[in-house]
Tab-separated table of C-alpha atoms in Angstrom:
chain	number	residue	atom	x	y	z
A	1	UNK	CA	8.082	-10.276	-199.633
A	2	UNK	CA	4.820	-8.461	-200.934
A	3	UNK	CA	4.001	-12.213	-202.533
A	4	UNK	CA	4.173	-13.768	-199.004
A	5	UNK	CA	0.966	-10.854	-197.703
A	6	UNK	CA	-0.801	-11.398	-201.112
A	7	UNK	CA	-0.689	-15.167	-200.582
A	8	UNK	CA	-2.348	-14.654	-197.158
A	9	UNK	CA	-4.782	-12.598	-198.500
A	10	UNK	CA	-6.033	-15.547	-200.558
A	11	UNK	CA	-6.280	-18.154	-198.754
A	12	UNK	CA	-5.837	-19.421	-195.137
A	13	UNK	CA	-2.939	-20.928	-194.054
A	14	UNK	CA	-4.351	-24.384	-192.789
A	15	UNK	CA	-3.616	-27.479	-191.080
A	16	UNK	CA	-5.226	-30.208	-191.161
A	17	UNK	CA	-7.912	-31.148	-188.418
A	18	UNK	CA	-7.190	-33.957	-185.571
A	19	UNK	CA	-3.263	-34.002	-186.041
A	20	UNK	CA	-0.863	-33.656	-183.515
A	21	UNK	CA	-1.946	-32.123	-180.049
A	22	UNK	CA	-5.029	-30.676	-180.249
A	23	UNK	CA	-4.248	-28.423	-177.052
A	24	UNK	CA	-1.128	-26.821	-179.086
A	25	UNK	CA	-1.873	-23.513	-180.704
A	26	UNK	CA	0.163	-22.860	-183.739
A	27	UNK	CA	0.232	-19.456	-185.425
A	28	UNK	CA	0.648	-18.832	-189.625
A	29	UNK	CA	3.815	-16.489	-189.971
A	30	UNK	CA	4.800	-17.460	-193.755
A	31	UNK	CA	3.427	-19.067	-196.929
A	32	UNK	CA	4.900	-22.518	-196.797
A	33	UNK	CA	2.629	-25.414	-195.910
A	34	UNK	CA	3.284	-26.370	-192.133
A	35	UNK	CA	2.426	-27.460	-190.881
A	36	UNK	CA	1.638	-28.697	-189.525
A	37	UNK	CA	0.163	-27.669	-187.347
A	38	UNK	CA	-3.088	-28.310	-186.233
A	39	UNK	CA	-5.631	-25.921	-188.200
A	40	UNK	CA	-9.454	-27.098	-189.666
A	41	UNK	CA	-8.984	-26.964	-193.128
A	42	UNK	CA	-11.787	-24.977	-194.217
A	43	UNK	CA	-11.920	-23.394	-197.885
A	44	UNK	CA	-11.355	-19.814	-198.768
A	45	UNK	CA	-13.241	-18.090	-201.304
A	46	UNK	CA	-11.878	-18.089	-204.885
A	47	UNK	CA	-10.305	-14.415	-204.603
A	48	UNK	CA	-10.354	-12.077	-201.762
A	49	UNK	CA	-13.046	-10.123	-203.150
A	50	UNK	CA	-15.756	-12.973	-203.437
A	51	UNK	CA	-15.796	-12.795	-207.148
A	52	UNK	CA	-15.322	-15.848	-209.427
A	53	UNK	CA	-12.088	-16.668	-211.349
A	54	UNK	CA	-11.508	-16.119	-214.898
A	55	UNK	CA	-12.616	-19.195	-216.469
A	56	UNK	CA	-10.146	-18.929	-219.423
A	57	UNK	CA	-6.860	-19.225	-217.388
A	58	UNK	CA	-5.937	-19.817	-213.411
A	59	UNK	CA	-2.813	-17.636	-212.192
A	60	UNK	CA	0.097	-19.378	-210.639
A	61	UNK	CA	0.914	-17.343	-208.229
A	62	UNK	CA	3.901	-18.798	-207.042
A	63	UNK	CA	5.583	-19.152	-209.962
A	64	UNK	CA	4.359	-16.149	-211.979
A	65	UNK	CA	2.922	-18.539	-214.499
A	66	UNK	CA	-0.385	-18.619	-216.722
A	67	UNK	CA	-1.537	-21.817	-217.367
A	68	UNK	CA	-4.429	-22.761	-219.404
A	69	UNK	CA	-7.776	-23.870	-217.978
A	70	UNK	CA	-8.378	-27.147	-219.698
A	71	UNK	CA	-4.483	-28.164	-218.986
A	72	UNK	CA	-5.543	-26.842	-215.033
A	73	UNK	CA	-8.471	-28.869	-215.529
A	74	UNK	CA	-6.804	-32.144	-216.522
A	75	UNK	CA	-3.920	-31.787	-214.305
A	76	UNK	CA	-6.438	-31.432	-211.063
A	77	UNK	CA	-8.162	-34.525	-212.114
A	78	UNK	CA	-9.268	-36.551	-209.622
A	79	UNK	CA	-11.172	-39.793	-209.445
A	80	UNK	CA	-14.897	-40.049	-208.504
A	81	UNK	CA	-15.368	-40.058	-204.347
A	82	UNK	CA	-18.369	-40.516	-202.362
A	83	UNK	CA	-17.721	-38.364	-199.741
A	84	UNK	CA	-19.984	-40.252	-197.195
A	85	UNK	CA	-18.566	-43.441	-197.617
A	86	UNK	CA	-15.365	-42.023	-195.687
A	87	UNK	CA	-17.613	-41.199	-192.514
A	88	UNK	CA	-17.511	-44.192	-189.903
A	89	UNK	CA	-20.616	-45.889	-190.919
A	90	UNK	CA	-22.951	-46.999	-187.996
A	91	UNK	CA	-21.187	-44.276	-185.825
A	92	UNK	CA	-24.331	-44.421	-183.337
A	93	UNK	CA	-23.151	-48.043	-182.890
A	94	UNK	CA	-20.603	-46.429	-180.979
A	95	UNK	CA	-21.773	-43.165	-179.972
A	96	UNK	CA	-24.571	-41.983	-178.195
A	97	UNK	CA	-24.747	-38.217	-178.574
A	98	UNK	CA	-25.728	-35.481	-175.953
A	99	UNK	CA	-26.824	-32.163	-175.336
A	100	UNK	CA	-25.095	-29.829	-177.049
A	101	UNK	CA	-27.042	-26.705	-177.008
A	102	UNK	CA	-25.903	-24.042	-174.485
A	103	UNK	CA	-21.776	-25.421	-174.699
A	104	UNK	CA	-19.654	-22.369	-173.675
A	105	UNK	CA	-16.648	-21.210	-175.704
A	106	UNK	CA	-14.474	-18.975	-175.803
A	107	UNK	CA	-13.784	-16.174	-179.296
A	108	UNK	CA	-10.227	-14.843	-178.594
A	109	UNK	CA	-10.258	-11.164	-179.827
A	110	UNK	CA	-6.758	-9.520	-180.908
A	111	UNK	CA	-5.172	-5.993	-181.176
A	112	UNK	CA	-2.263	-5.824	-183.018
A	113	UNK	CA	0.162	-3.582	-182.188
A	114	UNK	CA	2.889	-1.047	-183.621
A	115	UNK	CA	5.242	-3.448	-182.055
A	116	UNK	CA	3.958	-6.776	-183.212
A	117	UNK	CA	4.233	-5.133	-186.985
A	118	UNK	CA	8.120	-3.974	-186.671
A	119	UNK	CA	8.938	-7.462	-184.927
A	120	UNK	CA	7.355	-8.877	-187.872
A	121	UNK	CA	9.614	-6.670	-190.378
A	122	UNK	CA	12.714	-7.190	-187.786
A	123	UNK	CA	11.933	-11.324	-188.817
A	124	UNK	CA	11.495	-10.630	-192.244
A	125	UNK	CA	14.578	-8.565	-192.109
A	126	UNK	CA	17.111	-11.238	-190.794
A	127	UNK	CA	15.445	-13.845	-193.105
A	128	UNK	CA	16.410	-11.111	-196.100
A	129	UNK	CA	20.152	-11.840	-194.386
A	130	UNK	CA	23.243	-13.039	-195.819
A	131	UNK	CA	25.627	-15.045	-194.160
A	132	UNK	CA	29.529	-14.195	-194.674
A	133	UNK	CA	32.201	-16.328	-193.096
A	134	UNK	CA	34.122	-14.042	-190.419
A	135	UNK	CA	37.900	-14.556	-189.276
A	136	UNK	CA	36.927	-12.949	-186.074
A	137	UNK	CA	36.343	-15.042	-182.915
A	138	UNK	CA	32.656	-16.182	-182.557
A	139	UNK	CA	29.977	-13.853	-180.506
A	140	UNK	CA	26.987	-13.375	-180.222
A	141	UNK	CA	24.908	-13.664	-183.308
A	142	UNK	CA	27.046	-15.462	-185.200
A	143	UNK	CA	26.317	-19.043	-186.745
A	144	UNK	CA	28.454	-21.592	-185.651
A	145	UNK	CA	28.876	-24.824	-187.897
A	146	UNK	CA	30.462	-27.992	-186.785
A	147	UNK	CA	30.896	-31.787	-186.790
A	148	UNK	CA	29.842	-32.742	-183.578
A	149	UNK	CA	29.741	-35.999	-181.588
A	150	UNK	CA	28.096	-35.959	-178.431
A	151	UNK	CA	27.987	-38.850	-175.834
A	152	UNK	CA	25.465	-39.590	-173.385
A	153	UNK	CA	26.414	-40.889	-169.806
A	154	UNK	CA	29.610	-42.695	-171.780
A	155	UNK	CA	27.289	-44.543	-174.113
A	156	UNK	CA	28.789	-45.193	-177.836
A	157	UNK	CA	27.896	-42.269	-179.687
A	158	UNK	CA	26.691	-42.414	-182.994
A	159	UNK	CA	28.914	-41.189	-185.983
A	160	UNK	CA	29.570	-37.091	-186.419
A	161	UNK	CA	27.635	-35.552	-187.296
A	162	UNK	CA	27.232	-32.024	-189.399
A	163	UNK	CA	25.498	-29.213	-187.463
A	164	UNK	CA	25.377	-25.736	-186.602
A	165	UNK	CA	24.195	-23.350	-184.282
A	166	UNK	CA	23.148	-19.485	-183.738
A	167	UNK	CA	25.019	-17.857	-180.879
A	168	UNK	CA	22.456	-16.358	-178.428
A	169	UNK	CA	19.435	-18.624	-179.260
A	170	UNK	CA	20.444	-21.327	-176.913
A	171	UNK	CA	19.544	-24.570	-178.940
A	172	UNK	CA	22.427	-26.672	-177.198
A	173	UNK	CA	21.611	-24.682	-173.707
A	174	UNK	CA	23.349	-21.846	-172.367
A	175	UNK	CA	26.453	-22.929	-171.321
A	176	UNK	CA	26.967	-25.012	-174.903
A	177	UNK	CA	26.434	-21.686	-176.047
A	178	UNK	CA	29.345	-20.282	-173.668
A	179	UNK	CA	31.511	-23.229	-174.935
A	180	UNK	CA	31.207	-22.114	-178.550
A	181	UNK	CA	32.037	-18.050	-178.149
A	182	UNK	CA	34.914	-17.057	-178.964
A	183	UNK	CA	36.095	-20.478	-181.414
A	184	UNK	CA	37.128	-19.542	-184.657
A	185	UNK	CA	37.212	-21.742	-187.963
A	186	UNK	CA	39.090	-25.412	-187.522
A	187	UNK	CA	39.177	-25.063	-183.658
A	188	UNK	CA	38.817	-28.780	-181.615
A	189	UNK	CA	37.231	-28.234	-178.499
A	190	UNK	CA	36.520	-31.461	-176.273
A	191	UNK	CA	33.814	-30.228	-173.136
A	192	UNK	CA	30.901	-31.979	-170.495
A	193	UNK	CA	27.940	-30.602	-169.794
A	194	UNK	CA	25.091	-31.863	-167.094
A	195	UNK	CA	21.824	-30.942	-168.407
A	196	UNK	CA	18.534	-30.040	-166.302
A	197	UNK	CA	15.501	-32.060	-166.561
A	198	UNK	CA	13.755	-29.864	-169.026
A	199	UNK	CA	16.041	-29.542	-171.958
A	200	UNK	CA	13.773	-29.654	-174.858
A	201	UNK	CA	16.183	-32.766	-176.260
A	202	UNK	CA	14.774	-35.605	-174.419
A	203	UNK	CA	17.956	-37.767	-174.198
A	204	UNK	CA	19.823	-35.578	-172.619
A	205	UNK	CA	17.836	-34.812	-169.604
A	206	UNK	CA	18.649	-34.643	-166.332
A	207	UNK	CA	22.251	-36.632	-167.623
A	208	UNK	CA	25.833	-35.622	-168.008
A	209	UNK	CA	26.954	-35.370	-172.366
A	210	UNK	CA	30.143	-35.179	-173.653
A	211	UNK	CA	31.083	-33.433	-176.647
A	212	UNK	CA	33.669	-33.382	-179.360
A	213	UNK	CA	33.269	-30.542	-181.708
A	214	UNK	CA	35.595	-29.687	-184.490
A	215	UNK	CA	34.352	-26.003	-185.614
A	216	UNK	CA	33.760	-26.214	-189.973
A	217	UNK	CA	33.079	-22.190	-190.029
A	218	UNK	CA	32.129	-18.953	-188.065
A	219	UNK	CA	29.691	-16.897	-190.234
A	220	UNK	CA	28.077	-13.484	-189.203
A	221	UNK	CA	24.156	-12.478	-190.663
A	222	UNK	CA	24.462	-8.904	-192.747
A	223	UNK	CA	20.663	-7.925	-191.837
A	224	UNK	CA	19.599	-4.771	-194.310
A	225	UNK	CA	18.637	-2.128	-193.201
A	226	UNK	CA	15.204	-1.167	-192.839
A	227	UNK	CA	14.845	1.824	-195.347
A	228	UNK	CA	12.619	2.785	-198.039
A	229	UNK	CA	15.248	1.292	-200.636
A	230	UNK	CA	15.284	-2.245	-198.813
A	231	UNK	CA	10.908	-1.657	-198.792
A	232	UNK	CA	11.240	-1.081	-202.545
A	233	UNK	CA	13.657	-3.647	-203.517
A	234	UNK	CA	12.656	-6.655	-201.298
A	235	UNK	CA	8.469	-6.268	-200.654
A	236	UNK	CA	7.741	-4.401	-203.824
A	237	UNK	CA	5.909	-1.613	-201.570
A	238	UNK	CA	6.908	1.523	-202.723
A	239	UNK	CA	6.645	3.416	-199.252
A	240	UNK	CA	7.010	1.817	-195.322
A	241	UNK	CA	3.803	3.162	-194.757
A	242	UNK	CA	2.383	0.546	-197.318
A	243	UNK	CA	4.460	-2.196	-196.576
A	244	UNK	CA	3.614	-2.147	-192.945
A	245	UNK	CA	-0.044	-1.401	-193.636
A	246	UNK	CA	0.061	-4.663	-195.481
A	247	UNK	CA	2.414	-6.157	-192.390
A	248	UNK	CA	-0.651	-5.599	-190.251
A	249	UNK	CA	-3.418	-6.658	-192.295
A	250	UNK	CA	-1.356	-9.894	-192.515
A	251	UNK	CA	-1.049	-10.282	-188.923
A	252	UNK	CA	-4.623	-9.382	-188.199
A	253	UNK	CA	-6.016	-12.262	-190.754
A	254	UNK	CA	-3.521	-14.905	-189.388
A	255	UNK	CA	-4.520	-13.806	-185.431
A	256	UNK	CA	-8.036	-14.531	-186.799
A	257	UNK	CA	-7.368	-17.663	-188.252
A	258	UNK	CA	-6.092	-18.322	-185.258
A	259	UNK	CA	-8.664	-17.249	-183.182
A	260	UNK	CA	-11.252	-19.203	-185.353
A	261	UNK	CA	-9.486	-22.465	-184.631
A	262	UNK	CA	-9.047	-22.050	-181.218
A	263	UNK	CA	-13.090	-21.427	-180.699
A	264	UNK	CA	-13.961	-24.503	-182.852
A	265	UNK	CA	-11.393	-26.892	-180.931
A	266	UNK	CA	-12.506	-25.759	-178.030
A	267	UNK	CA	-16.115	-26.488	-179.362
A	268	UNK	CA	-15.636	-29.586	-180.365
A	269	UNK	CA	-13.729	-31.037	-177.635
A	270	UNK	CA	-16.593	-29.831	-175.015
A	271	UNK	CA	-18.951	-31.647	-177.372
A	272	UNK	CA	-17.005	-34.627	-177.004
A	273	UNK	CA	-17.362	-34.724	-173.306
A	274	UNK	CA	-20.642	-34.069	-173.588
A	275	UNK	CA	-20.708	-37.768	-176.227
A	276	UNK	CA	-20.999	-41.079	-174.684
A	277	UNK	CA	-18.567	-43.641	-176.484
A	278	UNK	CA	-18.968	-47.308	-175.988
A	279	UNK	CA	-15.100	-47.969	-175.845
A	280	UNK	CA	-15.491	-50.080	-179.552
A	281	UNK	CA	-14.628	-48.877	-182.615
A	282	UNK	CA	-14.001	-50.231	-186.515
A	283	UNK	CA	-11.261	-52.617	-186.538
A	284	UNK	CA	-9.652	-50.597	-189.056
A	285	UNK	CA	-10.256	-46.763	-187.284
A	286	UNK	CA	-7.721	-46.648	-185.301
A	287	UNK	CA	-4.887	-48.076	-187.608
A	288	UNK	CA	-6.013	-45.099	-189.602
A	289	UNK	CA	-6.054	-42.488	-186.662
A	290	UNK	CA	-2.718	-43.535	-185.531
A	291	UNK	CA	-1.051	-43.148	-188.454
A	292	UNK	CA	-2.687	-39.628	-189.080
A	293	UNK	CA	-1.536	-38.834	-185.643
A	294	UNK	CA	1.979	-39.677	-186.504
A	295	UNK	CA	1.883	-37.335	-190.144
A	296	UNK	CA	1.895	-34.263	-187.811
A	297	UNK	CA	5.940	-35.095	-187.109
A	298	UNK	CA	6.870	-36.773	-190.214
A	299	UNK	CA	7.124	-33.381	-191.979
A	300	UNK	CA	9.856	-32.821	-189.973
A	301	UNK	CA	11.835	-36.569	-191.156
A	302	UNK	CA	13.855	-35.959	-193.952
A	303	UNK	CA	14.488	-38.405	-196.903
A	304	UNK	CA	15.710	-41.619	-195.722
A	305	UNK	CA	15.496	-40.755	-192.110
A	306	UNK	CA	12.791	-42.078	-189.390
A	307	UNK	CA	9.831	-40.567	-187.551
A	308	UNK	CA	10.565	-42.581	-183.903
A	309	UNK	CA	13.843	-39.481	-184.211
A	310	UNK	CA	11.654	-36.614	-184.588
A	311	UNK	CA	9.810	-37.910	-182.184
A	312	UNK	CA	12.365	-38.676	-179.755
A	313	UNK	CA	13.390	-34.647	-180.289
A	314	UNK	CA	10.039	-33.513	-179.259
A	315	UNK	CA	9.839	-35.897	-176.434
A	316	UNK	CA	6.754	-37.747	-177.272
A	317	UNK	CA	6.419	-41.844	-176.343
A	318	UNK	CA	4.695	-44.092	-177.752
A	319	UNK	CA	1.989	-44.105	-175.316
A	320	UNK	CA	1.319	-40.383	-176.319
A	321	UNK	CA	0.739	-41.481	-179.852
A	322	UNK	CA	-1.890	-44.409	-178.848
A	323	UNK	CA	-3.110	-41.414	-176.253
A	324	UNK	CA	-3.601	-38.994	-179.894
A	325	UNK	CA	-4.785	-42.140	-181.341
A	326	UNK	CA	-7.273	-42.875	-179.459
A	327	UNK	CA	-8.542	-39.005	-179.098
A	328	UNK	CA	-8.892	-38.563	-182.667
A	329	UNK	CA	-11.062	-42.229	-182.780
A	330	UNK	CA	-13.296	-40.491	-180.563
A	331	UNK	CA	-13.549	-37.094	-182.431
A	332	UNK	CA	-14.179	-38.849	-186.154
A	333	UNK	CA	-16.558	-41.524	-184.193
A	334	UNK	CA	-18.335	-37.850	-182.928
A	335	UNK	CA	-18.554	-36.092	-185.825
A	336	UNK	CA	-19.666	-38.917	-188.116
A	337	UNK	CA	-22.621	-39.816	-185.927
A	338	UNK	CA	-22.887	-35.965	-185.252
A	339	UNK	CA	-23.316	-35.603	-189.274
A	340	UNK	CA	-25.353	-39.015	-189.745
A	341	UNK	CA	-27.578	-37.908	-187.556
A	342	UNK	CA	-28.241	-34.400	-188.628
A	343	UNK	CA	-28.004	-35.296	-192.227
A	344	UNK	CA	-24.839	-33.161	-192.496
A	345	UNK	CA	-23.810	-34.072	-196.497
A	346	UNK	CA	-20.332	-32.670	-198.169
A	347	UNK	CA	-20.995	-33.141	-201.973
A	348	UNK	CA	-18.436	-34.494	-204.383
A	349	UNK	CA	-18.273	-31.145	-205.841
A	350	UNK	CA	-17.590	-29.240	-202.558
A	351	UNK	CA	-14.329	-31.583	-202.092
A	352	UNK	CA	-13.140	-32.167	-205.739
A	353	UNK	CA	-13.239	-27.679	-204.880
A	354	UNK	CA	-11.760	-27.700	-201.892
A	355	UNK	CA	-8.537	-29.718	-202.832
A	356	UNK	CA	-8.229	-28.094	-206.341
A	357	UNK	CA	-7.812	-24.593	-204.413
A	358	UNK	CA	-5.536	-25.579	-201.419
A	359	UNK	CA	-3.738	-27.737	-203.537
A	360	UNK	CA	-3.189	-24.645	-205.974
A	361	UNK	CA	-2.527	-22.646	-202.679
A	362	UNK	CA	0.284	-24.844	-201.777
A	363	UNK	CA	1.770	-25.497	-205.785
A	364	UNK	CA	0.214	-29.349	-205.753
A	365	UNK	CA	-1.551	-30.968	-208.257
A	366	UNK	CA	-4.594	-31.997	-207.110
A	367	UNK	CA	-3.941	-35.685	-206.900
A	368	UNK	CA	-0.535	-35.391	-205.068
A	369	UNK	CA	-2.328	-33.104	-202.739
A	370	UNK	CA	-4.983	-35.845	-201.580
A	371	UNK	CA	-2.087	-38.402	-201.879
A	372	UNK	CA	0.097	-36.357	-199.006
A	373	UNK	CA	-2.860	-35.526	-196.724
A	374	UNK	CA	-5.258	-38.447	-197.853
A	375	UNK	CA	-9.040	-38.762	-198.564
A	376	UNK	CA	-9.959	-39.867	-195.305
A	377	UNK	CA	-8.226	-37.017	-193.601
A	378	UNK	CA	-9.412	-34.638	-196.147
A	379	UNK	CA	-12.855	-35.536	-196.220
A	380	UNK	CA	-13.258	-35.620	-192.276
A	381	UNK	CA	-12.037	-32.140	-192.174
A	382	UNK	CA	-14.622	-31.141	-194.363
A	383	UNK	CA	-16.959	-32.329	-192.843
A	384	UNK	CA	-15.719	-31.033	-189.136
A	385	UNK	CA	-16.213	-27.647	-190.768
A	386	UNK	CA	-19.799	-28.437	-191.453
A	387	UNK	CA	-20.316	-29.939	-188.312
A	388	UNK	CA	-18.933	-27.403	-185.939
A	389	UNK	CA	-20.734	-24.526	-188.088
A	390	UNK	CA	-24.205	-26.224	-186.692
A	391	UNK	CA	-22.930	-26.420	-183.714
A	392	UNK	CA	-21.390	-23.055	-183.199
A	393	UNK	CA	-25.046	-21.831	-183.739
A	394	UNK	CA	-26.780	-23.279	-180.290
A	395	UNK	CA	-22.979	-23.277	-178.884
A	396	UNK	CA	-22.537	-19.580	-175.972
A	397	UNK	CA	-19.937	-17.783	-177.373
A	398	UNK	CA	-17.831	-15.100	-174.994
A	399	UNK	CA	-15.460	-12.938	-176.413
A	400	UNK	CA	-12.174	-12.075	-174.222
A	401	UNK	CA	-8.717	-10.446	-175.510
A	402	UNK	CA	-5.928	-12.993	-176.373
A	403	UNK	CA	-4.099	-13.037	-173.222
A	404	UNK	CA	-0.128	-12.360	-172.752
A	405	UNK	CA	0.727	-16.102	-171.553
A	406	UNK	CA	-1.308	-17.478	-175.001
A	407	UNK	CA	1.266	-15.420	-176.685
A	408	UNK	CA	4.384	-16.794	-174.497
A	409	UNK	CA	2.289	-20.320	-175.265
A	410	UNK	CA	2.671	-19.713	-179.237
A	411	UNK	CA	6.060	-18.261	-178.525
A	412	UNK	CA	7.017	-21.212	-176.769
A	413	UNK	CA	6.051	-23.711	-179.098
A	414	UNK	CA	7.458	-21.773	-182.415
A	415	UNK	CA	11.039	-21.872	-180.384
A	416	UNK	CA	10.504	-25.367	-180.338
A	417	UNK	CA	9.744	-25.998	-184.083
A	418	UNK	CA	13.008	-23.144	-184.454
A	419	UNK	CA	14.578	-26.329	-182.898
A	420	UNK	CA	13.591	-28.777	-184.883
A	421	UNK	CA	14.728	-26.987	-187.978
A	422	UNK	CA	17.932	-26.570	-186.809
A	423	UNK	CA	18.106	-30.104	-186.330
A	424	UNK	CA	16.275	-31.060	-189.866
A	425	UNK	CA	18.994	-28.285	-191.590
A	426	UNK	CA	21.679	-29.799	-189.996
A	427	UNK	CA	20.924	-33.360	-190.910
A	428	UNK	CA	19.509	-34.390	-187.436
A	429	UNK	CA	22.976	-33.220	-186.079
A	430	UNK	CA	22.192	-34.254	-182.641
A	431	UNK	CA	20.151	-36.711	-183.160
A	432	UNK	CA	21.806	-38.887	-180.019
């Protein structure tokens, strides 16, 4: 565990600019690339202390590896980019810029608690669990698997489908919840339920679904204790005094990360209203937007499977797609006459460095990095980061504390990406 507040020492955990919902707010909690979610990419310094790397050899330091510069070197390759030829050229065709001096925004201050650090140890704790399989009737707690085939106001249901659930956390809805307590291993249970309107699976709102579960196995979560062995043997502290020191250093760099993005997406998109747009755009722009705005879910599609799911899970149409589409035209249409005009430049060297570090940070090469995220998108963000730096400057900044419905807010939408992991772990289970 003491790798996972190293790690976010390093480097910021980042999303990239412009996809998904740009009104979401979606907080770092571990070391694995996420999301996406909806962060500017901007690039950390090459060790938490400022100073420069040992030229001779780069640290893996996910894998505990030493690898050798010039192999580092060649494996980061990348071809030669222009990094202003991925602007939208002419942008003032389409833009006419305003007044931007003055724009209020908002700099969310934090204060992290005693409490927020042990609920952060109680998560780390249950994800340091192992599961058992338990002879015992299910309760609460307990992780239900099962095939399950669920049909929707007597439509054909698709085939069964391998799932599971945690009893207490509501995925299926209370009362599916209620159904499943007390079932033990190989128990057929046949049951209806009539959902509410604001089930988070879309499908099944506001209509009756019948189920046909046949239960696979009943396991119960041994959580360790939290002692100075477990500190010792799992975070490679050697007291809780440093481990939860560390706890809330990590928590105070992700709530300002988080902070940070919420004042420059705030910033930007009150310099957007303030930006004239002519309705037109590059043939080719919004092909490119669309599809961007449509990565933000496929991380959550696995092999073989299809995003128009995922997105059927979160509820989003397709007119919420052309509706992200078209808000992200306007933003790169903004910031590339923003950066024309202002003779904002990112050099090739500042982006052949920024996607050699994150794509160290996330255990990429280099060229599979820009690959998954792509130039465009990439290059765009760096620039953003330029941009709303200038802008921040003549922008009127207020601070106020981080209020307790933001926190429901990220709560809210972390339950919801709980969900979709559920789903994604139990090979879209419920898919219809």
């Amino acid at each position: 565990m003491k790798k996972r507040y190293v790690l976010a020492a390093l480097a910021a955990m980042t999303v990239l600019a412009g996809c998904g919902d740009n009104s979401s707010k979606q907080e770092s909690t571990d070391n694995t690339a996420t999301e996406s979610t909806d962060e500017d990419l901007t690039a950390a310094d090459p060790d938490e202390n400022g100073e420069e790397l040992d030229p001779e050899f780069s640290q893996d330091v996910e894998n505990n590896e030493v690898i050798d510069a010039d192999d580092a070197e060649e494996e980061a390759a990348l071809d030669p980019i222009t990094p202003s030829d991925y602007l939208v050229q002419n942008a003032s065709d389409y833009v006419t810029l305003g007044d931007y001096d003055g724009v209020e925004v908002t700099r969310y201050t934090y204060e992290i608690t005693d409490d927020m650090v042990q609920e952060e140890i109680q998560e780390e704790l249950a994800d340091a669990s192992e599961e058992e399989s338990t002879d015992a009737p299910s309760e609460d707690g307990n992780i239900v698997y099962m095939t399950l085939t669920a049909t929707v106001e007597g439509e054909d249901a698709d085939d069964p489908e391998e799932t599971f659930i945690t009893l207490g956390q509501e995925e299926f809805g209370a009362e599916f919840d209620e159904k499943m307590t007390g079932v033990s291993t190989g128990d057929k249970l046949d049951f209806t339920i009539t959902y509410d309107d604001d089930t988070w699976q879309e499908n099944w709102q506001g209509k009756t679904v019948d189920f046909s579960v046949e239960v696979t196995d009943v396991t119960t979560s041994n959580t360790p204790e939290y002692t100075d062995d477990y500190v010792k043997d799992y975070t490679g502290y050697d007291t809780k005094e440093e481990y939860e020191a560390a706890v809330k250093e990590y928590l105070e760099q992700s709530h300002e990360e988080q902070s940070t993005y919420d004042e420059a997406e705030e910033l930007i998109n009150a310099c957007i209203e303030r930006t004239d747009f002519t309705g037109e755009y590059p043939d080719d722009l919004f092909d490119s937007c669309k599809e961007e705005a449509l990565s933000g879910y496929s991380m959550f599609v696995d092999e073989g499977g299809d995003v128009s799911d995922v997105l059927d899970m979160f509820g989003v149409t397709d007119s919420d797609i052309e509706e992200e589409a078209k808000n992200l035209v306007n933003r790169r249409l903004f910031i590339s006459a923003y950066a024309q005009a202002n003779n904002v430049e990112v050099t090739e060297d500042e982006y052949v460095d920024y996607v050699n570090e994150y794509a160290d940070y996330y255990g990429e090469t280099a060229s599979d990095f820009e690959t998954l995220y792509t130039r465009e998108t990439l290059v765009n963000a760096l620039y953003e980061s330029k941009v709303t730096d200038l802008l921040l400057e003549k922008a009127k900044v207020t601070e106020a504390p981080y209020t307790e419905d933001e926190y429901e807010e990220d709560e809210e939408m972390d339950e919801t990406l709980d969900d979709m992991e559920i789903v994604e772990e139990g090979e879209e289970g419920v898919a219809e």
